[in-house]
Amino acid sequence: MQLTAFALNCSLKASDDKEKSSTDRLLADLLAALVPHGVKGEIVRSLDHDIKPGVLSDMGKGDDWPKLRQKILAADIFVLGLPIWLGQPSSVAKRVLERMDAFLDETDGQGRMPAAGKVALVAIVGNEDGAHHCHAACFQALNDVGFTIPANSGIYWVGEAMGDVNYVDLPETPEKVAAAIEMAASNAAHLASLLKGEAYPGVLR
C-alpha cells in the first residue's frame, strides 16, 4: 500500500536564509526512514509561505494556509518539525497549530474532523532542554484536532545548554536519535496503513 507523508518545517529560517536548518535535517532523516516502509514524503518550509494569523481554514486574500492545509490532509502522515526557543515550540509551529483549530468545527456527518484517520509525528531540535515539554504541547493540540499519535513518535535532538553545536553540524546522526527515528517511522507507517484500510467510524447516528 502506497502511503504519503507531508512535513512542515516550522523553523524561524526561510529557505533562502544563509544558515542551514537543523529542523530540515531531522525531517530529512525521518522521511528517509519512512521510505523502506513504502512512504513517499515532501518537506515544505512554513516561512516560505504567508500563513496569516487566525483560527479559520481561510483567512482571505493573501493567505497561503489553504494550500498547505490541503497538502496536510492529502497525506497519510503529517510531520510537524520545529525548533525549541526559550523552552517553547517555535512561534511558527504555534501559528500552524492555531490554524488547525478550525478543524474542530469542520466535522462530517459522523462527527469526524478533517484529520481523522491521519497520523501525526513531531520532530524537534534545540540547544536546550524542553523537547518533552514541546512534544506534550504539540501532541495534545494535534490530538485535539483529530490526528492519531503513534507509539514512540516523539523524535528529538537537543544539544548542550548554551552550546553552539546544532544538529545540522553533526558529522553523523547519533545512534540513539537514529534508533528513535527508525522506530517512529515504523510505527507511523504501520498505523497509517491500518487507518487507511479501515477508517474511524465516528459517531454512528
Short mmCIF file of N, CA and C in Angstrom, two decimals, residues 51-59 65 69 72-73 93-107 113-115 140-147:
data_model
loop_
_atom_site.label_atom_id
_atom_site.label_comp_id
_atom_site.label_asym_id
_atom_site.label_seq_id
_atom_site.Cartn_x
_atom_site.Cartn_y
_atom_site.Cartn_z
N ILE A 51 1.44 32.50 6.05
CA ILE A 51 0.38 31.88 6.86
C ILE A 51 -0.18 32.98 7.77
N LYS A 52 -1.37 33.44 7.45
CA LYS A 52 -1.97 34.54 8.20
C LYS A 52 -2.33 34.08 9.61
N PRO A 53 -2.29 34.99 10.58
CA PRO A 53 -2.75 34.64 11.93
C PRO A 53 -4.26 34.46 11.92
N GLY A 54 -4.75 33.57 12.77
CA GLY A 54 -6.20 33.35 12.83
C GLY A 54 -6.53 31.91 13.15
N VAL A 55 -7.81 31.61 13.23
CA VAL A 55 -8.25 30.25 13.56
C VAL A 55 -9.27 29.73 12.55
N LEU A 56 -9.22 30.26 11.33
CA LEU A 56 -10.09 29.78 10.26
C LEU A 56 -9.24 29.05 9.22
N SER A 57 -9.85 28.22 8.41
CA SER A 57 -9.11 27.50 7.38
C SER A 57 -8.73 28.40 6.22
N ASP A 58 -9.39 29.53 6.10
CA ASP A 58 -9.04 30.50 5.06
C ASP A 58 -9.25 31.90 5.63
N MET A 59 -8.14 32.63 5.76
CA MET A 59 -8.21 33.98 6.33
C MET A 59 -8.27 35.05 5.25
N TRP A 65 -2.30 29.54 3.77
CA TRP A 65 -2.64 28.36 4.56
C TRP A 65 -3.54 27.37 3.82
N ARG A 69 -2.90 23.48 4.03
CA ARG A 69 -3.92 22.65 4.67
C ARG A 69 -4.29 21.48 3.76
N ILE A 72 -1.56 18.88 3.88
CA ILE A 72 -1.59 18.17 5.15
C ILE A 72 -2.66 17.08 5.14
N LEU A 73 -3.84 17.44 4.67
CA LEU A 73 -4.96 16.50 4.70
C LEU A 73 -4.91 15.46 3.58
N ALA A 93 5.41 27.22 14.60
CA ALA A 93 4.67 25.99 14.88
C ALA A 93 3.35 26.31 15.58
N LYS A 94 3.40 27.26 16.50
CA LYS A 94 2.18 27.64 17.21
C LYS A 94 1.14 28.21 16.26
N ARG A 95 1.60 29.00 15.28
CA ARG A 95 0.65 29.55 14.31
C ARG A 95 0.00 28.44 13.48
N VAL A 96 0.81 27.46 13.07
CA VAL A 96 0.28 26.32 12.31
C VAL A 96 -0.79 25.59 13.13
N LEU A 97 -0.50 25.34 14.39
CA LEU A 97 -1.47 24.65 15.25
C LEU A 97 -2.73 25.48 15.44
N GLU A 98 -2.56 26.79 15.57
CA GLU A 98 -3.72 27.67 15.74
C GLU A 98 -4.63 27.61 14.52
N ARG A 99 -4.04 27.52 13.34
CA ARG A 99 -4.86 27.45 12.12
C ARG A 99 -5.64 26.14 12.05
N MET A 100 -5.12 25.10 12.68
CA MET A 100 -5.83 23.82 12.69
C MET A 100 -7.01 23.82 13.65
N ASP A 101 -7.12 24.85 14.47
CA ASP A 101 -8.26 24.96 15.37
C ASP A 101 -9.58 24.91 14.60
N ALA A 102 -9.54 25.33 13.35
CA ALA A 102 -10.75 25.33 12.51
C ALA A 102 -11.30 23.93 12.32
N PHE A 103 -10.44 22.90 12.43
CA PHE A 103 -10.89 21.52 12.25
C PHE A 103 -12.01 21.16 13.22
N LEU A 104 -12.01 21.80 14.39
CA LEU A 104 -13.00 21.47 15.42
C LEU A 104 -14.43 21.69 14.94
N ASP A 105 -14.60 22.65 14.03
CA ASP A 105 -15.95 22.97 13.53
C ASP A 105 -16.19 22.46 12.12
N GLU A 106 -15.28 21.62 11.61
CA GLU A 106 -15.40 21.14 10.23
C GLU A 106 -15.67 19.63 10.19
N THR A 107 -16.51 19.17 11.06
CA THR A 107 -16.78 17.74 11.16
C THR A 107 -17.76 17.26 10.10
N MET A 113 -13.41 14.97 12.40
CA MET A 113 -12.71 16.15 11.92
C MET A 113 -11.92 15.80 10.66
N PRO A 114 -11.48 16.81 9.90
CA PRO A 114 -10.74 16.55 8.66
C PRO A 114 -9.50 15.68 8.84
N ALA A 115 -8.88 15.74 10.02
CA ALA A 115 -7.66 14.97 10.25
C ALA A 115 -7.92 13.55 10.75
N GLN A 140 -0.74 17.16 22.14
CA GLN A 140 -2.08 17.42 22.67
C GLN A 140 -2.91 18.20 21.66
N ALA A 141 -2.30 19.23 21.07
CA ALA A 141 -3.01 20.04 20.08
C ALA A 141 -3.38 19.22 18.85
N LEU A 142 -2.44 18.42 18.36
CA LEU A 142 -2.71 17.60 17.17
C LEU A 142 -3.80 16.56 17.44
N ASN A 143 -3.77 15.99 18.63
CA ASN A 143 -4.81 15.02 19.00
C ASN A 143 -6.17 15.70 19.12
N ASP A 144 -6.17 16.92 19.66
CA ASP A 144 -7.42 17.66 19.81
C ASP A 144 -8.12 17.89 18.48
N VAL A 145 -7.33 18.07 17.40
CA VAL A 145 -7.93 18.37 16.10
C VAL A 145 -8.05 17.15 15.21
N GLY A 146 -7.92 15.95 15.80
CA GLY A 146 -8.27 14.74 15.08
C GLY A 146 -7.16 13.82 14.64
N PHE A 147 -5.90 14.22 14.77
CA PHE A 147 -4.81 13.34 14.35
C PHE A 147 -4.63 12.19 15.34
#
